[in-house]
Coordinates of C-alpha atoms in Angstrom, one line a residue:
X1 CA 96.7 78.2 107.0
X2 CA 93.1 77.9 108.0
X3 CA 90.9 80.5 106.7
X4 CA 87.1 81.0 107.4
X5 CA 84.4 83.4 106.7
X6 CA 82.6 84.9 109.8
X7 CA 80.3 87.7 110.8
X8 CA 78.9 89.6 113.7
X9 CA 76.1 92.2 114.3
X10 CA 77.0 95.9 114.3
X11 CA 74.5 98.4 115.6
X12 CA 73.6 101.7 113.9
X13 CA 70.6 104.1 114.6
X14 CA 68.5 102.2 112.1
X15 CA 69.1 98.8 113.8
X16 CA 71.5 95.9 113.6
X17 CA 73.5 95.0 110.4
X18 CA 75.8 92.1 109.6
X19 CA 79.4 92.8 109.3
X20 CA 81.4 90.0 107.6
X21 CA 85.1 89.3 108.0
X22 CA 87.6 86.8 106.8
X23 CA 89.7 85.2 109.5
X24 CA 93.2 83.6 108.8
X25 CA 95.3 81.6 111.2
X26 CA 94.4 80.0 114.6
X27 CA 92.2 81.4 117.2
X28 CA 94.8 80.9 119.9
X29 CA 97.6 82.7 117.9
X30 CA 99.8 84.8 120.1
X31 CA 98.7 88.1 118.6
X32 CA 95.9 89.3 116.4
X33 CA 96.1 91.6 113.3
X34 CA 93.1 93.6 111.9
X35 CA 93.3 94.6 108.3
X36 CA 90.9 97.2 107.1
X37 CA 90.4 98.3 103.4
X38 CA 89.8 101.5 101.6
X39 CA 86.6 103.3 100.7
X40 CA 85.2 101.0 98.1
X41 CA 87.3 98.0 98.6
X42 CA 86.7 94.9 100.8
X43 CA 88.6 92.6 103.1
X44 CA 89.7 90.1 100.5
X45 CA 92.2 92.6 99.2
X46 CA 94.3 91.5 102.1
X47 CA 94.3 87.8 101.2
X48 CA 98.1 87.7 100.2
X49 CA 99.2 89.6 103.2
X50 CA 97.1 87.6 105.6
X51 CA 98.4 84.4 104.2
X52 CA 101.8 85.6 104.7
X53 CA 101.1 86.4 108.4
X54 CA 98.9 83.5 109.2
X55 CA 101.7 81.0 110.4
X56 CA 102.4 83.4 113.4
X57 CA 99.3 85.6 113.7
X58 CA 95.5 85.5 113.6
X59 CA 94.4 87.8 110.9
X60 CA 90.8 89.4 110.7
X61 CA 89.9 91.2 107.5
X62 CA 86.5 92.8 107.8
X63 CA 84.3 94.1 105.0
X64 CA 83.2 97.6 106.4
X65 CA 79.5 98.0 106.4
X66 CA 78.2 98.6 102.9
X67 CA 80.9 96.7 101.2
X68 CA 81.8 93.1 100.3
X69 CA 79.6 90.5 102.1
X70 CA 78.5 92.9 104.9
X71 CA 75.1 94.4 105.1
X72 CA 74.0 97.7 103.6
X73 CA 72.5 100.5 105.9
X74 CA 68.9 101.5 105.0
X75 CA 70.0 105.3 105.4
X76 CA 73.0 106.4 103.4
X77 CA 73.4 109.2 105.9
X78 CA 74.5 106.7 108.4
X79 CA 77.6 105.8 106.6
X80 CA 80.6 107.5 108.3
X81 CA 83.5 107.2 110.6
X82 CA 81.5 107.1 113.9
X83 CA 79.7 104.0 112.5
X84 CA 82.9 102.5 111.1
X85 CA 84.7 102.9 114.4
X86 CA 81.8 101.5 116.4
X87 CA 81.8 98.5 114.3
X88 CA 85.5 97.9 114.4
X89 CA 85.4 98.2 118.2
X90 CA 82.7 95.5 118.0
X91 CA 84.9 93.3 116.0
X92 CA 87.8 93.6 118.4
X93 CA 85.4 92.7 121.2
X94 CA 84.2 89.7 119.2
X95 CA 88.0 88.6 118.6
X96 CA 88.2 88.5 122.5
X97 CA 91.6 90.1 122.7
X98 CA 93.0 92.9 124.7
X99 CA 95.1 94.4 122.0
X100 CA 95.5 94.2 118.2
X101 CA 98.0 95.2 115.6
X102 CA 96.3 97.3 112.8
X103 CA 96.8 97.5 109.0
X104 CA 94.7 100.2 107.4
X105 CA 94.6 101.2 103.8
X106 CA 93.2 104.6 103.1
X107 CA 89.9 104.7 104.9
X108 CA 91.0 101.9 106.9
X109 CA 94.1 103.9 108.0
X110 CA 91.8 106.8 109.0
X111 CA 89.7 104.5 111.1
X112 CA 92.8 103.1 112.7
X113 CA 94.2 106.5 113.5
X114 CA 90.8 107.5 115.2
X115 CA 90.8 104.3 117.2
X116 CA 94.5 104.6 118.1
X117 CA 94.1 108.2 119.3
X118 CA 91.5 107.2 122.0
X119 CA 92.4 106.8 125.6
X120 CA 93.1 103.1 126.5
X121 CA 93.2 102.1 122.8
X122 CA 93.6 98.5 122.1
X123 CA 95.9 99.1 119.1
X124 CA 99.4 98.0 119.9
X125 CA 101.1 98.7 116.5
X126 CA 99.7 100.3 113.4
X127 CA 100.5 100.3 109.6
X128 CA 98.8 103.3 107.9
X129 CA 98.9 102.8 104.2
X130 CA 98.9 105.8 101.9
X131 CA 96.8 108.2 104.1
X132 CA 97.6 110.8 106.7
X133 CA 96.2 113.4 109.0
X134 CA 96.2 116.0 106.2
X135 CA 94.5 115.1 102.9
X136 CA 94.5 117.7 100.1
X137 CA 91.0 118.3 98.3
X138 CA 92.6 117.3 95.0
X139 CA 92.9 113.7 96.1
X140 CA 89.5 113.6 97.4
X141 CA 88.1 115.1 94.3
X142 CA 89.5 112.2 92.2
X143 CA 87.9 109.7 94.5
X144 CA 84.7 111.5 94.4
X145 CA 84.7 111.3 90.6
X146 CA 84.0 107.5 90.7
X147 CA 82.7 106.6 94.2
X148 CA 79.0 106.1 94.3
X149 CA 78.6 105.1 90.6
X150 CA 76.8 101.8 90.0
X151 CA 78.2 100.6 86.6
X152 CA 76.8 97.4 85.1
X153 CA 79.1 94.7 83.7
X154 CA 78.4 91.8 81.4
X155 CA 81.0 89.6 82.9
X156 CA 84.1 89.5 85.3
X157 CA 86.5 90.5 82.5
X158 CA 84.6 93.8 82.2
X159 CA 84.8 94.3 86.0
X160 CA 88.4 93.6 85.9
X161 CA 89.0 96.2 83.1
X162 CA 87.1 98.8 85.2
X163 CA 89.2 98.1 88.2
X164 CA 92.4 98.3 86.3
X165 CA 91.3 101.8 85.2
X166 CA 89.9 103.3 88.5
X167 CA 92.6 101.6 90.6
X168 CA 95.7 102.2 88.5
X169 CA 97.3 103.8 91.5
X170 CA 97.7 100.3 93.1
X171 CA 100.7 100.0 90.8
X172 CA 102.1 97.0 88.9
X173 CA 100.1 94.0 89.8
X174 CA 100.0 90.5 88.3
X175 CA 97.2 89.4 86.2
X176 CA 96.1 87.0 89.0
X177 CA 96.0 89.8 91.5
X178 CA 93.7 91.8 89.3
X179 CA 91.5 88.8 88.6
X180 CA 91.3 88.1 92.4
X181 CA 90.1 91.6 93.0
X182 CA 87.6 91.4 90.2
X183 CA 86.1 88.2 91.6
X184 CA 85.6 89.7 95.1
X185 CA 84.6 93.2 93.9
X186 CA 81.6 92.1 92.0
X187 CA 78.0 91.4 93.0
X188 CA 75.7 89.3 90.9
X189 CA 72.6 91.3 89.9
X190 CA 69.2 89.8 89.5
X191 CA 69.5 90.0 85.7
X192 CA 72.7 87.9 85.8
X193 CA 75.0 90.6 85.0
X194 CA 77.5 92.1 87.5
X195 CA 77.6 95.3 89.8
X196 CA 80.2 96.4 92.2
X197 CA 80.3 94.9 95.7
X198 CA 79.4 98.0 97.5
X199 CA 76.4 100.2 98.3
X200 CA 76.5 103.3 96.1
X201 CA 74.9 105.1 99.2
X202 CA 78.5 105.2 100.8
X203 CA 79.1 108.1 98.5
X204 CA 76.4 110.3 100.1
X205 CA 78.5 110.8 103.3
X206 CA 81.5 111.3 101.4
X207 CA 80.3 113.9 99.1
X208 CA 77.8 115.6 101.6
X209 CA 80.5 117.8 103.1
X210 CA 82.2 120.6 101.1
X211 CA 85.1 119.2 99.2
X212 CA 87.9 120.8 101.1
X213 CA 91.3 119.9 102.8
X214 CA 90.9 117.4 105.6
X215 CA 93.0 118.2 108.6
X216 CA 93.3 115.5 111.3
X217 CA 96.5 116.5 113.0
X218 CA 95.0 116.9 116.3
X219 CA 94.0 113.1 116.0
X220 CA 97.6 112.1 115.0
X221 CA 99.2 114.0 117.9
X222 CA 97.3 111.8 120.2
X223 CA 98.6 108.5 119.0
X224 CA 101.0 106.7 121.2
X225 CA 101.7 103.4 119.6
X226 CA 104.5 102.6 117.0
X227 CA 103.5 103.4 113.3
X228 CA 104.6 102.2 110.0
X229 CA 103.6 104.8 107.3
X230 CA 103.5 103.4 103.7
X231 CA 103.3 105.8 100.8
X232 CA 102.9 105.3 97.0
X233 CA 105.7 107.5 95.7
X234 CA 103.1 108.9 93.1
X235 CA 100.3 109.4 95.6
X236 CA 97.9 112.2 95.3
X237 CA 96.3 111.5 98.7
X238 CA 99.3 111.3 101.0
X239 CA 101.9 113.9 99.9
X240 CA 105.6 113.5 100.5
X241 CA 105.4 116.7 102.7
X242 CA 102.6 115.2 105.0
X243 CA 104.4 111.8 105.2
X244 CA 107.6 113.6 106.4
X245 CA 105.6 115.6 108.9
X246 CA 104.1 112.4 110.4
X247 CA 107.7 111.3 111.2
X248 CA 108.1 114.6 113.2
X249 CA 104.7 114.9 115.1
X250 CA 102.6 112.7 117.3
X251 CA 104.2 109.2 117.5
X252 CA 106.9 110.5 115.3
X253 CA 108.1 113.0 117.9
X254 CA 109.1 110.2 120.1
X255 CA 110.8 108.2 117.3
X256 CA 107.8 105.9 116.8
X257 CA 107.2 106.3 113.1
X258 CA 108.9 104.6 110.1
X259 CA 108.2 105.9 106.7
X260 CA 108.5 103.6 103.5
X261 CA 107.7 104.7 100.0
X262 CA 107.1 102.3 97.2
X263 CA 108.1 103.5 93.6
X264 CA 105.9 103.3 90.5
X265 CA 102.9 103.3 92.9
X266 CA 100.1 105.9 93.5
X267 CA 97.2 105.6 95.9
X268 CA 97.3 103.2 97.3
X269 CA 100.0 100.3 97.5
X270 CA 98.0 97.2 97.1
X271 CA 100.1 95.2 99.6
X272 CA 99.9 92.2 97.4
X273 CA 103.5 92.0 96.1
X274 CA 106.2 90.3 98.0
X275 CA 108.3 93.4 98.6
X276 CA 105.3 95.3 100.0
X277 CA 104.2 92.3 102.2
X278 CA 107.8 91.8 103.6
X279 CA 107.8 95.5 104.8
X280 CA 104.5 95.0 106.6
X281 CA 105.5 91.6 107.9
X282 CA 108.7 92.6 109.3
X283 CA 107.1 95.5 111.2
X284 CA 104.3 93.5 112.7
X285 CA 106.6 90.5 113.5
X286 CA 109.4 92.7 115.0
X287 CA 107.8 92.9 118.4

């Protein structure tokens, strides 16, 4: 399936910034899927899923500003969901479609929820991967413990070792998956060594607020589209109680929510294994 690296310009209070995205499939595909990653990740996490969808869908996997190949904002205080939502709206406009299906992991799921809750939302169907409208502060604290650090690595093997530790919640992945993530999660430093492919400044907005529970039930209750909720059975970010409540409120109150849990997985299912890909593929291709 054809794959290409593309970009567009987003706009912040400090000016324009490039937002990179990887596109899979044909421009004239019947439907378009947008896949958005977690807080410190990038769009190449979705390569296996995008490849599985690309024969029947166009798939766009952006690097949210400050991550991957996208630009960094000059003021760390500009990082936040208003900017992320504005950039994703610009991406949908660039794709030239009236509606999209959405796959969002963690932060990407929250962006999707915020967009889906808006009047006249272009989101037709949505996959929310291991995040929900209530997030306990314990899960946020674990992320805060590593986000924003700027470690230096001698080689890609060291990057991979680091990712295996901080992303152990991704579950049982093949060596090739970990290597793939390491290759796309590293940036080459001027001294020839490696750093992580995200702006450490993204942590400022994340940590600037008091570390407390996050309650977005009012957002969830406004969502109208069908939703597939994925949860790692050992997740500390999306609790079993919150996941069940999502099936009863908002789109769930109308029978529009399906919940799937993956065993031996924490935060968040990587969507790289065939069983996880199959669940997402079946939901997106079902209608």
